[in-house]
Amino acid sequence: MEAVLLNSALRLLLPTPTRPSLYPVSIPQTLSFSSSLSPPRFPIRISSRSHSLPGFFSHPSRNWRPFHVSASAVAVQKTGKDRSPADVLVTETKEPNSSVRLSVEVPPAVCQQCYRKVLDEFAKQAKIPGFRPGKKVPENILVNYIGGNNVQQAAIEATLKKTLPQAMASVEGRALKDSVRIVTKFSEMYDVFSLQDAFRYEVVADVAPEVKWLSENKYKNLKIVVEIDNIIEAQSASERELQRRHKALGLLRIVTDRGLQIGDLVVLDIFAKTIGQDESEGEKIPSAETKGFHLDTEESDNLLPGFLDSIIGIRQGETKSFPLQFPESWEQENLRGVRAQFTVECKELFYRDLPQLDDSLAENVLPGCNSLDQVREAILQRCKEVEQTAIEQATDNAILDQLSKIVEVDIPKSLLEEQGRQLYGAKLLQLQVEKKINESQLASLSSERAVGQFINNEKENISKIIKQMLAVGEIFKCENLQFLTEELVKEVENSIAEFKRHNQEYDEERVREQVQDVLEGAKVLEWLRENAEIQYVKQ
C-alpha cells in the first residue's frame, strides 16, 4: 500500500495523473520522493528528444528551465474556501552543487484542514451500507470503513499538495525543472503526522548555477593559442593526396628477392608482451596485438615510435622480435611508459609497380582534368578549403577550451546527469545513423547501467562542456548579440528534415531550442574571434 502512496505522492504539480491515488483528488507528478521501502526513480530513456544537434550541445540554462509555481496554485493559499488559516514556514539552506534544502514546517491548522477535505472527498465517493448517497456519515464510521491508515496516508498527500507550491515559491525562477525532490521518507512522515502538532518535511532542489569569471576582464582581451597540425597545411596535404591517387593506379607485385624497404606494403602478424623490471616477459597486451595487419610504409605516422625501423629488412615468412617503449603521450593511458617485447611475423610483402606520372594519367588521377597542372591546382584548391575549415574548427575549440578555464561553476548533479545523457544520446544517434549498431545493441546500450557508467567515466568532459556552454550563454546575453529569425526557421526546418530522413522521433520545440543554442554559440564564437588575440602555432 505504501508503495502506491509513494508513487502518488510524486504527482504533485502536473495536470494529469498517471496512476490512481488513494486520495480521491487527482495529485499530479513532478517530484521524486525518498522512501525507506522502494524509492521511485524516473526511468532512463534515450530518445531523439534527448539528442543534441550534431557538433553542439543543448545550452544548460535553457534545457533545464526554471521550476515555476503556478499563480493559481499559490493563490489557493490566499483566497477562497481553501485559504490556509496559517502560513507555512520555509527555511532555505544552501547545499553543495548549486542545490538548496527547504525545511518546511506546516502548522497544525493546515493539517486539520487537509484532513477534513480528505474525509469530505471520501464521503462523496464511498458507498457505505446503511447510508444514502449525500447523507452525512459520522467520522468514526467513515474512518473505520476506509481504514485509518488509508485516511492518514491520503491526508499526508493532501497536505503535500497544498503546501508544496507555497514552499517552492522561495525558489521560483531559480530551481531547475525536474530537479525538485522530497527527501523526507514517506514512512517518517506517516509516523509523525498529527492533527495537533506541526508537520515537517524537507525538499531539495537544484538551482541555476552562477557563472563566476576568474579574471577581472572576464571574457574580454582573451589570448588564444591555436595549435595547427602540419598535416592540414594545404601545400603538403595536396602533395600527399596526389601521391595517394598515383599509388592507387599502380599494381602490387610480390617481393621475392629482398627484405622490406620504404615504399613497400607489408602484411604482418603482431604479438606483444610487457617487459618486467627484471627483463622477464610479462602479460600479453591484447590492444597491441593483431593479425593480418596491412602496413603502408609510406603512411606510418600513427605507428609506435621505432616500430617501422625495427622491421625494415624483414623478409616474407621471417619473424623478428624487438623491445619498444610506449611514449608518455600515447593515447591509451594504461600503456603510457610501458616497455613491451614485440614479435612480428611477415606474412606477405609487396612493392608497387607505378605508371609514370605525366599528363596522360591526368584523367585517371582526377576525372575532368587534362594535365597534371590542372590536377595539382584542383587538389590544392580543395586542400585549401579543408585547411581553412580545419583552422576555423581548431580556433573554435581553442576558444571554448579557454572559456572553460576562466570560469568557475558549481555544477548541479541533475544538470551534469542531463547533459551527460544528451552527450550519450548523441553518440547513440550517430551510431544508429552510421548503422554501426542494431536495435538489440541499442536497447543494451540504453540501459540505466550503461548510461550511468558513461556519465561517471566522462564526468570531467561533461563538466567542461557545461562550463563552456554557460559561459557562451553569459557572453551572448552580456554583449546583446542577436541572430535573424529567418536563420532560426531555416535551420529548424533542416534539422527536422534530417530527423525524418533517418526515421528518428523528434520534438519540434526541443529541436527549436537546440537550433537556437547552435546559433547563439556561433554568434558568440564569431564575436570572440573578432575580439580575442589569437596566435597560430604549427605543431
Coordinates of N, CA, C and O in Angstrom, one line a residue, residues 363-482:
E363 N 43.5 12.4 -66.5 CA 42.1 12.0 -66.4 C 41.9 10.9 -65.4 O 40.8 10.8 -64.7
N364 N 42.8 9.9 -65.2 CA 42.7 8.8 -64.3 C 42.9 9.3 -62.9 O 42.3 8.8 -61.9
V365 N 43.8 10.2 -62.7 CA 44.1 10.7 -61.4 C 43.0 11.6 -60.8 O 42.5 11.4 -59.7
L366 N 42.4 12.4 -61.7 CA 41.3 13.3 -61.3 C 40.4 13.5 -62.5 O 40.8 14.3 -63.4
P367 N 39.3 12.8 -62.6 CA 38.4 13.0 -63.7 C 38.1 14.5 -64.0 O 37.8 15.2 -63.1
G368 N 38.1 14.8 -65.3 CA 37.8 16.2 -65.7 C 39.1 17.0 -66.0 O 39.0 18.1 -66.5
C369 N 40.2 16.5 -65.6 CA 41.5 17.2 -65.8 C 42.2 16.7 -67.0 O 42.3 15.5 -67.3
N370 N 42.9 17.6 -67.8 CA 43.6 17.2 -69.0 C 45.1 17.2 -68.8 O 45.8 16.7 -69.7
S371 N 45.6 17.8 -67.7 CA 47.0 17.9 -67.5 C 47.3 17.7 -66.0 O 46.4 17.9 -65.1
L372 N 48.6 17.4 -65.7 CA 49.0 17.3 -64.3 C 48.9 18.7 -63.6 O 48.6 18.7 -62.4
D373 N 49.1 19.7 -64.3 CA 49.0 21.1 -63.7 C 47.6 21.3 -63.2 O 47.3 21.9 -62.1
Q374 N 46.6 20.9 -64.0 CA 45.2 21.0 -63.6 C 44.9 20.2 -62.4 O 44.1 20.6 -61.5
V375 N 45.4 19.0 -62.4 CA 45.2 18.1 -61.3 C 45.8 18.7 -60.0 O 45.1 18.8 -59.0
R376 N 47.0 19.2 -60.1 CA 47.6 19.8 -58.9 C 46.9 21.0 -58.4 O 46.7 21.2 -57.2
E377 N 46.4 21.8 -59.3 CA 45.7 23.1 -59.0 C 44.3 22.7 -58.3 O 43.9 23.3 -57.3
A378 N 43.6 21.7 -58.9 CA 42.3 21.3 -58.3 C 42.5 20.7 -56.9 O 41.7 21.0 -56.0
I379 N 43.5 19.9 -56.8 CA 43.7 19.2 -55.5 C 44.1 20.3 -54.4 O 43.7 20.3 -53.3
L380 N 45.0 21.2 -54.8 CA 45.5 22.3 -53.9 C 44.3 23.1 -53.5 O 44.2 23.5 -52.3
Q381 N 43.4 23.5 -54.4 CA 42.3 24.3 -54.1 C 41.4 23.7 -53.0 O 40.9 24.3 -52.1
R382 N 41.1 22.4 -53.3 CA 40.3 21.6 -52.3 C 41.0 21.5 -51.0 O 40.3 21.7 -49.9
C383 N 42.3 21.3 -50.9 CA 43.0 21.2 -49.7 C 43.0 22.6 -48.9 O 43.0 22.6 -47.7
K384 N 43.0 23.7 -49.7 CA 43.0 25.0 -49.1 C 41.6 25.2 -48.3 O 41.6 25.7 -47.3
E385 N 40.6 24.7 -49.0 CA 39.2 24.8 -48.3 C 39.2 23.9 -47.1 O 38.7 24.4 -46.0
V386 N 39.8 22.7 -47.1 CA 39.8 21.8 -46.0 C 40.7 22.5 -44.9 O 40.3 22.4 -43.7
E387 N 41.8 23.1 -45.3 CA 42.7 23.7 -44.3 C 42.0 24.9 -43.6 O 42.1 25.0 -42.4
Q388 N 41.2 25.7 -44.3 CA 40.5 26.8 -43.7 C 39.5 26.3 -42.7 O 39.3 26.8 -41.6
T389 N 38.7 25.3 -43.1 CA 37.7 24.7 -42.2 C 38.4 24.2 -41.0 O 37.8 24.4 -39.9
A390 N 39.5 23.4 -41.2 CA 40.2 22.9 -40.0 C 40.7 23.9 -39.1 O 40.7 23.8 -37.8
I391 N 41.2 25.0 -39.6 CA 41.8 26.1 -38.8 C 40.6 26.8 -38.0 O 40.8 27.1 -36.8
E392 N 39.5 27.0 -38.7 CA 38.4 27.6 -38.0 C 37.9 26.7 -36.9 O 37.5 27.2 -35.8
Q393 N 37.8 25.4 -37.1 CA 37.4 24.5 -36.1 C 38.4 24.4 -34.9 O 38.0 24.4 -33.8
A394 N 39.6 24.4 -35.3 CA 40.7 24.4 -34.2 C 40.6 25.7 -33.4 O 40.8 25.7 -32.2
T395 N 40.3 26.8 -34.1 CA 40.2 28.1 -33.4 C 39.0 28.1 -32.4 O 39.1 28.5 -31.2
D396 N 37.9 27.6 -32.9 CA 36.7 27.5 -32.0 C 37.0 26.6 -30.8 O 36.6 26.9 -29.7
N397 N 37.6 25.5 -31.1 CA 37.9 24.5 -30.0 C 38.8 25.2 -29.0 O 38.7 25.0 -27.7
A398 N 39.8 25.9 -29.4 CA 40.8 26.6 -28.5 C 40.1 27.7 -27.7 O 40.3 27.8 -26.5
I399 N 39.1 28.4 -28.3 CA 38.4 29.4 -27.6 C 37.5 28.8 -26.5 O 37.5 29.2 -25.4
L400 N 36.8 27.7 -26.9 CA 35.9 27.0 -25.9 C 36.7 26.4 -24.8 O 36.3 26.5 -23.6
D401 N 37.9 25.9 -25.1 CA 38.8 25.3 -24.1 C 39.2 26.4 -23.1 O 39.3 26.2 -21.9
Q402 N 39.5 27.6 -23.7 CA 40.0 28.7 -22.8 C 38.8 29.2 -21.9 O 39.0 29.5 -20.8
L403 N 37.6 29.2 -22.5 CA 36.5 29.7 -21.7 C 36.3 28.8 -20.5 O 35.9 29.2 -19.4
S404 N 36.4 27.4 -20.7 CA 36.2 26.5 -19.6 C 37.2 26.7 -18.5 O 37.0 26.3 -17.3
K405 N 38.4 27.3 -18.8 CA 39.5 27.5 -17.8 C 39.3 28.8 -17.0 O 39.9 29.0 -16.0
I406 N 38.5 29.8 -17.6 CA 38.4 31.1 -16.9 C 37.1 31.3 -16.2 O 36.7 32.4 -15.8
V407 N 36.3 30.2 -16.1 CA 35.0 30.3 -15.3 C 35.0 29.2 -14.2 O 35.6 28.2 -14.3
E408 N 34.3 29.6 -13.2 CA 34.1 28.6 -12.1 C 32.6 28.4 -12.0 O 31.8 29.4 -11.8
V409 N 32.2 27.2 -12.0 CA 30.7 26.9 -11.9 C 30.5 25.7 -10.9 O 31.2 24.7 -11.1
D410 N 29.6 25.9 -10.0 CA 29.3 24.8 -9.1 C 28.1 24.0 -9.8 O 27.0 24.4 -9.7
I411 N 28.5 23.0 -10.5 CA 27.5 22.3 -11.4 C 26.6 21.4 -10.6 O 27.0 20.5 -9.8
P412 N 25.3 21.6 -10.8 CA 24.3 20.7 -10.1 C 24.4 19.3 -10.6 O 24.6 19.1 -11.8
K413 N 24.1 18.4 -9.7 CA 24.2 17.0 -10.2 C 23.2 16.7 -11.3 O 23.4 15.9 -12.2
S414 N 22.0 17.2 -11.1 CA 20.9 17.0 -12.1 C 21.3 17.5 -13.5 O 21.0 16.9 -14.5
L415 N 22.0 18.6 -13.5 CA 22.4 19.2 -14.8 C 23.6 18.4 -15.4 O 23.6 18.1 -16.6
L416 N 24.5 17.9 -14.5 CA 25.6 17.0 -15.0 C 25.0 15.8 -15.6 O 25.4 15.3 -16.7
E417 N 24.0 15.2 -15.0 CA 23.4 14.0 -15.5 C 22.7 14.2 -16.8 O 22.8 13.4 -17.7
E418 N 21.9 15.3 -16.8 CA 21.1 15.5 -18.1 C 22.0 15.8 -19.2 O 21.8 15.3 -20.3
Q419 N 23.1 16.6 -19.0 CA 24.0 16.9 -20.1 C 24.7 15.6 -20.5 O 25.0 15.4 -21.7
G420 N 25.0 14.8 -19.6 CA 25.7 13.5 -19.9 C 24.8 12.6 -20.7 O 25.2 12.0 -21.6
R421 N 23.5 12.6 -20.4 CA 22.5 11.8 -21.2 C 22.4 12.4 -22.6 O 22.3 11.6 -23.6
Q422 N 22.5 13.7 -22.7 CA 22.4 14.3 -24.1 C 23.6 13.9 -24.9 O 23.5 13.5 -26.1
L423 N 24.8 13.9 -24.3 CA 26.0 13.6 -24.9 C 26.0 12.1 -25.3 O 26.3 11.7 -26.5
Y424 N 25.5 11.3 -24.4 CA 25.5 9.8 -24.7 C 24.4 9.6 -25.8 O 24.6 8.7 -26.7
G425 N 23.3 10.2 -25.7 CA 22.2 10.1 -26.7 C 22.7 10.5 -28.1 O 22.4 9.8 -29.1
A426 N 23.5 11.5 -28.1 CA 24.0 12.0 -29.4 C 24.9 10.9 -30.0 O 24.9 10.7 -31.2
K427 N 25.7 10.3 -29.2 CA 26.6 9.3 -29.7 C 25.9 8.1 -30.2 O 26.2 7.5 -31.2
L428 N 24.8 7.7 -29.4 CA 24.0 6.6 -29.9 C 23.3 6.9 -31.2 O 23.2 6.0 -32.1
L429 N 22.8 8.1 -31.3 CA 22.2 8.5 -32.6 C 23.1 8.4 -33.7 O 22.8 8.0 -34.8
Q430 N 24.4 8.9 -33.5 CA 25.4 8.8 -34.6 C 25.7 7.4 -35.0 O 25.8 7.0 -36.1
L431 N 25.7 6.5 -34.0 CA 26.0 5.1 -34.3 C 24.8 4.5 -35.1 O 25.0 3.6 -35.9
Q432 N 23.6 4.9 -34.7 CA 22.4 4.4 -35.4 C 22.4 4.9 -36.9 O 22.2 4.2 -37.8
V433 N 22.7 6.2 -37.1 CA 22.8 6.8 -38.4 C 23.8 6.1 -39.3 O 23.6 5.8 -40.4
E434 N 25.0 5.8 -38.6 CA 26.0 5.1 -39.4 C 25.8 3.6 -39.5 O 26.7 2.9 -40.0
K435 N 24.7 3.1 -38.9 CA 24.3 1.7 -38.9 C 25.4 0.8 -38.3 O 25.7 -0.3 -38.8
K436 N 26.0 1.3 -37.2 CA 27.0 0.5 -36.6 C 26.5 -0.3 -35.4 O 27.1 -1.2 -34.9
I437 N 25.2 -0.1 -35.1 CA 24.5 -0.9 -34.0 C 23.1 -1.2 -34.5 O 22.5 -0.5 -35.3
N438 N 22.6 -2.4 -34.1 CA 21.3 -2.8 -34.4 C 20.3 -2.5 -33.2 O 20.8 -1.9 -32.2
E439 N 19.1 -2.8 -33.3 CA 18.1 -2.5 -32.3 C 18.4 -3.2 -31.0 O 18.2 -2.6 -29.9
S440 N 18.9 -4.4 -31.0 CA 19.2 -5.1 -29.8 C 20.4 -4.5 -29.1 O 20.3 -4.3 -27.9
Q441 N 21.4 -4.1 -29.8 CA 22.5 -3.4 -29.2 C 22.1 -2.0 -28.7 O 22.6 -1.6 -27.6
L442 N 21.2 -1.4 -29.4 CA 20.8 -0.1 -28.9 C 20.1 -0.2 -27.6 O 20.3 0.6 -26.7
A443 N 19.2 -1.2 -27.5 CA 18.5 -1.4 -26.2 C 19.5 -1.7 -25.1 O 19.3 -1.2 -23.9
S444 N 20.5 -2.5 -25.3 CA 21.5 -2.8 -24.3 C 22.3 -1.5 -23.9 O 22.5 -1.3 -22.7
L445 N 22.7 -0.7 -24.9 CA 23.4 0.5 -24.6 C 22.6 1.6 -24.0 O 23.2 2.5 -23.4
S446 N 21.3 1.5 -24.1 CA 20.4 2.5 -23.5 C 20.0 2.2 -22.1 O 19.2 2.9 -21.4
S447 N 20.6 1.1 -21.5 CA 20.2 0.7 -20.1 C 20.7 1.7 -19.1 O 21.6 2.5 -19.4
E448 N 20.1 1.7 -18.0 CA 20.5 2.6 -16.9 C 21.9 2.4 -16.5 O 22.6 3.4 -16.3
R449 N 22.4 1.2 -16.5 CA 23.8 0.9 -16.1 C 24.7 1.5 -17.1 O 25.7 2.1 -16.8
A450 N 24.4 1.3 -18.4 CA 25.3 1.8 -19.5 C 25.4 3.3 -19.5 O 26.5 3.9 -19.6
V451 N 24.3 4.0 -19.3 CA 24.2 5.4 -19.2 C 25.0 5.9 -18.0 O 25.8 6.9 -18.1
G452 N 24.8 5.3 -16.9 CA 25.4 5.7 -15.6 C 26.9 5.5 -15.7 O 27.7 6.4 -15.2
Q453 N 27.4 4.5 -16.3 CA 28.9 4.3 -16.5 C 29.5 5.3 -17.4 O 30.5 5.8 -17.1
F454 N 28.7 5.7 -18.4 CA 29.2 6.7 -19.4 C 29.4 8.0 -18.6 O 30.4 8.7 -18.7
I455 N 28.3 8.4 -17.9 CA 28.4 9.7 -17.2 C 29.5 9.7 -16.2 O 30.2 10.7 -16.0
N456 N 29.7 8.6 -15.5 CA 30.8 8.6 -14.5 C 32.1 8.7 -15.1 O 33.0 9.4 -14.6
N457 N 32.3 7.9 -16.2 CA 33.6 7.9 -16.9 C 33.9 9.3 -17.6 O 35.1 9.7 -17.7
E458 N 32.9 9.9 -18.1 CA 33.0 11.2 -18.8 C 32.7 12.4 -18.0 O 32.5 13.5 -18.5
K459 N 32.7 12.3 -16.7 CA 32.3 13.4 -15.8 C 33.1 14.7 -16.0 O 32.6 15.8 -16.1
E460 N 34.4 14.5 -16.2 CA 35.3 15.7 -16.4 C 35.0 16.4 -17.7 O 34.9 17.6 -17.8
N461 N 34.8 15.6 -18.8 CA 34.5 16.1 -20.1 C 33.1 16.8 -20.1 O 32.9 17.9 -20.7
I462 N 32.1 16.2 -19.4 CA 30.8 16.7 -19.4 C 30.8 18.1 -18.6 O 30.2 19.0 -19.0
S463 N 31.5 18.1 -17.5 CA 31.6 19.3 -16.7 C 32.3 20.5 -17.6 O 31.8 21.6 -17.5
K464 N 33.2 20.1 -18.4 CA 33.9 21.1 -19.2 C 32.9 21.6 -20.2 O 32.9 22.9 -20.5
I465 N 32.1 20.8 -20.8 CA 31.1 21.2 -21.8 C 30.1 22.2 -21.2 O 29.7 23.2 -21.7
I466 N 29.6 21.8 -20.0 CA 28.7 22.7 -19.3 C 29.3 24.0 -19.0 O 28.6 25.1 -19.2
K467 N 30.5 24.1 -18.5 CA 31.2 25.4 -18.3 C 31.2 26.2 -19.6 O 31.0 27.4 -19.6
Q468 N 31.6 25.5 -20.7 CA 31.7 26.2 -21.9 C 30.4 26.8 -22.3 O 30.3 28.0 -22.7
M469 N 29.3 26.0 -22.3 CA 28.0 26.5 -22.7 C 27.4 27.6 -21.8 O 26.7 28.5 -22.3
L470 N 27.6 27.5 -20.5 CA 27.2 28.5 -19.6 C 27.9 29.8 -19.9 O 27.3 30.9 -19.9
A471 N 29.2 29.7 -20.1 CA 30.0 30.9 -20.5 C 29.5 31.5 -21.8 O 29.4 32.8 -21.9
V472 N 29.2 30.7 -22.8 CA 28.7 31.2 -24.1 C 27.4 31.9 -23.9 O 27.2 33.0 -24.4
G473 N 26.5 31.3 -23.1 CA 25.2 31.9 -22.8 C 25.4 33.3 -22.1 O 24.7 34.2 -22.4
E474 N 26.3 33.4 -21.2 CA 26.6 34.6 -20.5 C 27.1 35.7 -21.4 O 26.6 36.9 -21.3
I475 N 28.0 35.3 -22.3 CA 28.5 36.3 -23.3 C 27.5 36.8 -24.2 O 27.4 38.0 -24.6
F476 N 26.6 35.9 -24.7 CA 25.6 36.2 -25.7 C 24.7 37.3 -25.0 O 24.3 38.2 -25.7
K477 N 24.4 37.1 -23.7 CA 23.5 38.0 -23.0 C 24.2 39.3 -22.8 O 23.6 40.4 -23.0
C478 N 25.4 39.3 -22.3 CA 26.1 40.5 -21.9 C 26.4 41.4 -23.1 O 26.4 42.6 -23.0
E479 N 26.7 40.8 -24.3 CA 27.0 41.6 -25.5 C 25.8 41.9 -26.3 O 26.0 42.4 -27.4
N480 N 24.6 41.5 -25.9 CA 23.4 41.8 -26.6 C 23.5 41.3 -28.1 O 23.1 42.0 -29.0
L481 N 24.0 40.1 -28.2 CA 24.2 39.5 -29.6 C 22.8 39.0 -30.1 O 21.9 38.6 -29.3
Q482 N 22.6 39.0 -31.4 CA 21.3 38.5 -31.9 C 21.6 37.8 -33.2 O 22.6 37.9 -33.8

